[in-house]
């Protein structure tokens, strides 16, 4: 296997005590028009700051929302994955983007709005934002990125880093290995950046866009389409890729999705992607799903960021 050389990264150039002020340049919805959920692509101008050219795709930035919580304390920092490639949004190193879902919850007949996500979602071009970071030292593309195949598994806004990683892999035009994006969302209207990924799929025979719509479609056995079911459902495409020793798996999104993926990989005999911590029972289905992480952890070929 080619050696996986992860790049050296700089961490917390700006800390919560010493944030930097950056300017919003754009803020637009990336779901289809009819979606009741609002997920936005927000781009910041970081020119003149020490973040320029020093944030890598896969890392996160911190946002400090203004104001205080109900107990009068300053709002805490929230981390958001960067969704623009290392070279910057549209190739401009002074532009950096993130992908934000407006969170709205109802509890005991009261509506709660997520503080940071709604603050970010309401921003207009020209508005100033306090930013920290970057953070994250492992969920990165290797320096020798073009030597590998990639299976990117994302649920919801977990797609953010993969947008940038896919742009980065294909931007020079000489990427020859295989790359698949396996994306999960509840309804068709929740597909994120669908035009971009469909276009990439059509343009590049070595890029495969595999969406899974969990609440509209059903597999022949009646179960839901989840990202991990694609390992079985697209076996002809994915199995030969997963069998190669230069393939890396990246997982980003809902906590719990990683267990389903590890279980499916093990069922298919693809044990190189997980490290066994504790002896597994003969029947993998005997392990309660919540306990799966007691038995396995990501191997050197697997990268996970779940929340
Ligand atoms: P569902 O909620 O139908 O069970 P979003 O962040 O936009 O809500 O999308 C998250 C997607 O991930 C949904 O399709 C959701 O399906 C799916 N999902 C929920 N739990 C898991 C899990 N443990 N493994 C994989 N996918 C999951």
Coordinates of C-alpha atoms and ligand atoms in Angstrom, one line a residue:
X1 CA 0.0 0.0 0.0
X2 CA 1.2 3.5 -0.7
X3 CA 2.2 5.3 2.5
X4 CA -0.4 7.6 3.8
X5 CA 1.4 10.9 4.4
X6 CA -0.9 13.3 6.3
X7 CA 0.1 16.9 5.9
X8 CA 1.4 19.0 8.8
X9 CA -1.3 21.4 9.8
X10 CA -1.4 24.5 11.9
X11 CA -3.9 24.5 14.7
X12 CA -5.7 27.4 16.4
X13 CA -3.9 30.3 14.8
X14 CA -6.8 32.2 16.3
X15 CA -8.2 31.1 19.6
X16 CA -11.6 32.0 21.3
X17 CA -9.7 34.6 23.3
X18 CA -8.1 36.0 20.2
X19 CA -10.5 35.5 17.3
X20 CA -10.2 37.2 13.9
X21 CA -12.9 39.3 12.2
X22 CA -13.8 38.2 8.7
X23 CA -16.4 39.4 6.2
X24 CA -19.2 37.4 4.7
X25 CA -19.2 37.5 0.9
X26 CA -22.1 35.1 0.0
X27 CA -24.8 33.1 1.7
X28 CA -27.0 30.9 -0.4
X29 CA -29.3 27.8 0.0
X30 CA -27.8 24.5 -1.4
X31 CA -30.9 22.3 -1.0
X32 CA -33.5 22.1 -3.8
X33 CA -36.0 24.9 -3.9
X34 CA -38.8 23.0 -2.4
X35 CA -37.0 21.8 0.7
X36 CA -38.5 22.7 4.1
X37 CA -34.9 22.5 5.5
X38 CA -32.5 25.3 4.9
X39 CA -28.9 24.4 4.4
X40 CA -26.6 27.2 3.3
X41 CA -23.3 27.7 1.7
X42 CA -21.5 30.6 3.4
X43 CA -18.3 32.1 2.1
X44 CA -16.0 34.4 4.1
X45 CA -13.3 36.7 3.0
X46 CA -10.2 36.0 5.1
X47 CA -7.7 38.2 3.2
X48 CA -5.2 39.9 5.4
X49 CA -5.6 37.4 8.2
X50 CA -3.2 34.6 9.1
X51 CA -5.8 32.0 8.0
X52 CA -5.0 32.7 4.3
X53 CA -3.4 29.7 2.8
X54 CA -3.2 27.9 6.2
X55 CA -6.6 26.1 6.4
X56 CA -6.7 22.7 4.8
X57 CA -9.8 20.9 3.5
X58 CA -11.0 18.5 6.2
X59 CA -10.3 21.0 9.0
X60 CA -12.9 23.1 10.8
X61 CA -13.2 26.7 11.7
X62 CA -14.8 28.1 14.9
X63 CA -17.5 30.7 14.9
X64 CA -18.3 32.9 17.9
X65 CA -21.9 34.0 17.8
X66 CA -22.5 37.4 19.4
X67 CA -24.5 37.8 22.6
X68 CA -25.1 35.7 25.7
X69 CA -27.0 32.6 26.7
X70 CA -30.0 32.6 29.1
X71 CA -27.5 32.6 32.1
X72 CA -25.7 35.7 30.8
X73 CA -22.6 33.9 29.7
X74 CA -21.0 34.7 26.3
X75 CA -22.0 32.2 23.7
X76 CA -19.5 29.4 23.2
X77 CA -17.6 28.7 20.1
X78 CA -19.2 26.4 17.5
X79 CA -17.1 24.4 15.0
X80 CA -18.0 24.1 11.3
X81 CA -16.3 22.0 8.7
X82 CA -14.7 23.8 5.9
X83 CA -16.4 23.0 2.5
X84 CA -14.0 24.8 0.2
X85 CA -10.9 23.2 -1.2
X86 CA -7.5 24.1 0.3
X87 CA -6.9 26.3 -2.7
X88 CA -9.9 28.4 -1.7
X89 CA -13.5 28.9 -2.9
X90 CA -13.4 29.2 -6.7
X91 CA -9.6 28.9 -6.6
X92 CA -9.3 32.1 -4.5
X93 CA -7.1 31.5 -1.4
X94 CA -8.7 34.4 0.5
X95 CA -12.2 32.8 0.3
X96 CA -13.2 30.1 2.7
X97 CA -16.6 28.4 2.9
X98 CA -18.7 26.3 5.2
X99 CA -22.1 24.5 5.0
X100 CA -24.7 25.3 7.7
X101 CA -28.1 23.8 8.4
X102 CA -30.5 26.1 10.2
X103 CA -31.6 24.1 13.3
X104 CA -35.1 24.5 14.6
X105 CA -36.5 22.3 17.3
X106 CA -39.8 22.1 19.1
X107 CA -40.0 21.0 22.7
X108 CA -43.1 21.2 24.9
X109 CA -44.8 23.5 22.4
X110 CA -41.9 25.9 22.4
X111 CA -39.7 26.6 19.3
X112 CA -35.9 26.6 19.9
X113 CA -33.6 28.0 17.3
X114 CA -30.0 26.8 17.2
X115 CA -27.9 29.9 18.2
X116 CA -24.9 29.7 15.9
X117 CA -26.6 28.1 12.9
X118 CA -29.4 30.7 12.8
X119 CA -26.9 33.5 13.4
X120 CA -24.9 32.3 10.4
X121 CA -27.9 31.6 8.2
X122 CA -29.1 35.2 8.6
X123 CA -25.8 36.8 7.7
X124 CA -25.7 39.0 4.6
X125 CA -22.7 39.9 2.4
X126 CA -20.6 42.6 4.2
X127 CA -21.5 41.3 7.7
X128 CA -18.5 40.7 10.0
X129 CA -18.0 37.4 11.9
X130 CA -15.6 36.4 14.7
X131 CA -13.7 33.3 13.5
X132 CA -11.2 31.0 15.2
X133 CA -9.2 28.0 14.1
X134 CA -8.3 26.0 12.2
X135 CA -8.9 22.8 14.1
X136 CA -8.5 19.1 13.2
X137 CA -5.3 17.2 12.5
X138 CA -6.3 13.8 11.1
X139 CA -9.5 14.1 9.0
X140 CA -7.4 15.3 6.0
X141 CA -6.5 14.2 2.5
X142 CA -3.0 12.7 2.4
X143 CA -0.2 14.8 0.8
X144 CA 0.0 12.2 -1.9
X145 CA -3.8 12.3 -2.4
X146 CA -3.8 11.2 -6.0
X147 CA -2.3 7.9 -5.1
X148 CA -5.5 6.7 -3.5
X149 CA -9.1 5.6 -4.2
X150 CA -11.7 7.2 -1.9
X151 CA -15.0 6.2 -0.5
X152 CA -16.6 9.2 1.1
X153 CA -19.6 8.4 3.3
X154 CA -21.7 11.4 4.4
X155 CA -25.1 12.1 6.1
X156 CA -26.7 15.5 6.0
X157 CA -24.2 18.4 6.3
X158 CA -21.5 15.8 6.8
X159 CA -21.1 16.3 3.1
X160 CA -19.3 19.6 3.7
X161 CA -15.7 18.4 3.8
X162 CA -16.3 16.0 0.8
X163 CA -17.4 18.9 -1.4
X164 CA -14.0 20.5 -0.9
X165 CA -12.0 17.2 -1.0
X166 CA -13.7 16.2 -4.3
X167 CA -12.9 19.6 -5.8
X168 CA -9.4 19.3 -4.6
X169 CA -8.9 15.8 -6.1
X170 CA -10.2 16.7 -9.5
X171 CA -9.0 20.3 -9.8
X172 CA -5.7 19.6 -11.5
X173 CA -7.3 17.2 -14.0
X174 CA -4.9 14.3 -13.5
X175 CA -6.6 12.3 -10.8
X176 CA -6.9 8.7 -12.2
X177 CA -8.0 6.6 -9.2
X178 CA -11.6 5.9 -8.2
X179 CA -13.7 8.2 -5.9
X180 CA -17.3 7.6 -4.7
X181 CA -19.5 9.9 -2.6
X182 CA -22.1 7.9 -0.7
X183 CA -24.6 10.4 0.6
X184 CA -27.7 9.9 2.9
X185 CA -30.6 12.3 3.5
X186 CA -34.3 11.8 4.4
X187 CA -36.0 13.2 1.3
X188 CA -35.1 14.1 -2.2
X189 CA -35.5 17.7 -1.4
X190 CA -32.7 17.4 1.2
X191 CA -30.0 16.6 -1.4
X192 CA -27.1 19.0 -0.9
X193 CA -25.2 20.6 -3.8
X194 CA -27.0 18.1 -6.1
X195 CA -26.2 20.0 -9.4
X196 CA -22.5 20.0 -8.6
X197 CA -22.3 16.3 -7.7
X198 CA -24.4 15.2 -10.7
X199 CA -22.2 17.2 -13.0
X200 CA -19.1 15.7 -11.5
X201 CA -20.6 12.2 -11.9
X202 CA -21.3 12.9 -15.6
X203 CA -18.0 14.5 -16.3
X204 CA -15.7 12.1 -14.7
X205 CA -16.0 8.3 -15.2
X206 CA -13.9 7.8 -12.1
X207 CA -16.3 9.8 -9.8
X208 CA -19.5 8.1 -8.6
X209 CA -22.3 10.0 -6.8
X210 CA -24.5 7.6 -4.9
X211 CA -27.3 9.2 -3.0
X212 CA -29.6 7.3 -0.5
X213 CA -33.0 8.7 0.3
X214 CA -34.0 7.1 3.6
X215 CA -37.7 8.1 4.0
X216 CA -39.0 7.9 0.4
X217 CA -37.5 4.8 -1.1
X218 CA -37.3 1.2 0.2
X219 CA -34.9 -1.6 -0.5
X220 CA -36.4 -4.8 -1.9
X221 CA -36.5 -6.3 1.6
X222 CA -38.4 -3.2 2.9
X223 CA -35.5 -1.7 4.8
X224 CA -34.3 1.9 4.4
X225 CA -31.6 3.0 2.1
X226 CA -28.8 4.2 4.3
X227 CA -25.2 5.0 3.3
X228 CA -24.0 1.6 4.6
X229 CA -26.6 -0.3 2.5
X230 CA -24.8 1.0 -0.6
X231 CA -21.8 -1.3 0.3
X232 CA -24.2 -4.2 -0.5
X233 CA -26.5 -2.5 -3.0
X234 CA -23.6 -1.2 -5.2
X235 CA -21.4 -4.2 -4.6
X236 CA -20.4 -4.6 -8.2
X237 CA -19.0 -1.0 -8.2
X238 CA -17.7 -0.7 -4.7
X239 CA -16.4 -4.1 -3.8
X240 CA -13.6 -4.0 -6.4
X241 CA -12.6 -0.6 -5.1
X242 CA -12.7 -1.6 -1.4
X243 CA -10.6 -4.6 -2.2
X244 CA -7.7 -2.5 -3.5
X245 CA -5.0 -1.8 -0.9
X246 CA -4.8 1.9 -1.9
X247 CA -8.4 2.7 -0.9
X248 CA -9.3 5.0 2.0
X249 CA -12.7 5.4 3.7
X250 CA -13.9 8.7 5.1
X251 CA -17.0 9.0 7.2
X252 CA -18.6 12.3 8.2
X253 CA -22.0 13.1 9.7
X254 CA -24.4 11.7 12.3
X255 CA -22.9 9.9 15.2
X256 CA -23.8 6.2 14.9
X257 CA -23.4 6.1 11.1
X258 CA -19.9 4.8 11.5
X259 CA -21.0 1.7 13.4
X260 CA -23.3 0.7 10.5
X261 CA -20.5 1.2 8.0
X262 CA -18.0 -0.9 10.1
X263 CA -20.6 -3.6 10.5
X264 CA -21.3 -3.8 6.8
X265 CA -17.6 -3.7 5.9
X266 CA -16.9 -6.6 8.3
X267 CA -19.9 -8.6 7.0
X268 CA -18.4 -8.3 3.5
X269 CA -15.0 -9.5 4.8
X270 CA -13.4 -6.1 4.3
X271 CA -11.6 -6.1 7.7
X272 CA -8.7 -3.7 6.6
X273 CA -10.8 -0.7 7.4
X274 CA -11.4 -1.5 11.1
X275 CA -9.2 -2.4 13.9
X276 CA -10.6 -5.0 16.3
X277 CA -10.3 -3.9 20.0
X278 CA -12.2 -6.7 21.5
X279 CA -13.0 -10.2 20.2
X280 CA -16.1 -10.2 18.0
X281 CA -18.9 -12.7 18.4
X282 CA -19.5 -15.1 15.6
X283 CA -22.7 -13.5 14.6
X284 CA -22.0 -9.7 14.3
X285 CA -25.7 -9.0 14.6
X286 CA -25.5 -10.1 18.2
X287 CA -23.8 -6.9 19.2
X288 CA -26.2 -4.1 20.2
X289 CA -25.6 -1.3 17.7
X290 CA -24.8 1.2 20.5
X291 CA -22.0 -1.1 21.7
X292 CA -20.3 -1.7 18.4
X293 CA -17.6 0.9 19.1
X294 CA -16.5 -1.1 22.1
X295 CA -15.3 -3.8 19.7
X296 CA -13.9 -1.8 16.7
X297 CA -12.2 1.4 15.9
X298 CA -11.1 3.0 12.6
X299 CA -7.9 1.5 11.1
X300 CA -5.1 3.7 9.5
X301 CA -7.2 3.6 6.3
X302 CA -10.3 5.0 7.8
X303 CA -11.0 8.6 8.8
X304 CA -14.1 9.6 10.8
X305 CA -15.7 12.8 12.0
X306 CA -19.1 12.2 13.6
X307 CA -21.1 14.4 15.8
Ligands
LIG1 P1 -33.6 8.6 8.9 O1 -33.6 9.8 9.7 O2 -34.6 8.5 7.8 O3 -33.6 7.3 9.7 P2 -30.2 14.8 7.8 O4 -29.0 15.2 8.6 O5 -30.4 15.7 6.6 O6 -31.4 14.7 8.7 O7 -29.9 13.4 7.2 C1 -29.4 12.3 7.9 C2 -29.6 11.0 7.2 O8 -28.9 9.9 7.8 C3 -31.1 10.6 7.1 O9 -31.3 10.0 5.9 C4 -31.2 9.5 8.2 O10 -32.2 8.6 8.1 C5 -29.8 8.9 8.1 N1 -29.4 8.1 9.3 C6 -29.9 8.2 10.6 N2 -29.3 7.4 11.4 C7 -28.3 6.7 10.6 C8 -27.4 5.7 10.9 N3 -27.2 5.2 12.2 N4 -26.6 5.3 9.9 C9 -26.7 5.8 8.7 N5 -27.6 6.7 8.3 C10 -28.4 7.2 9.3

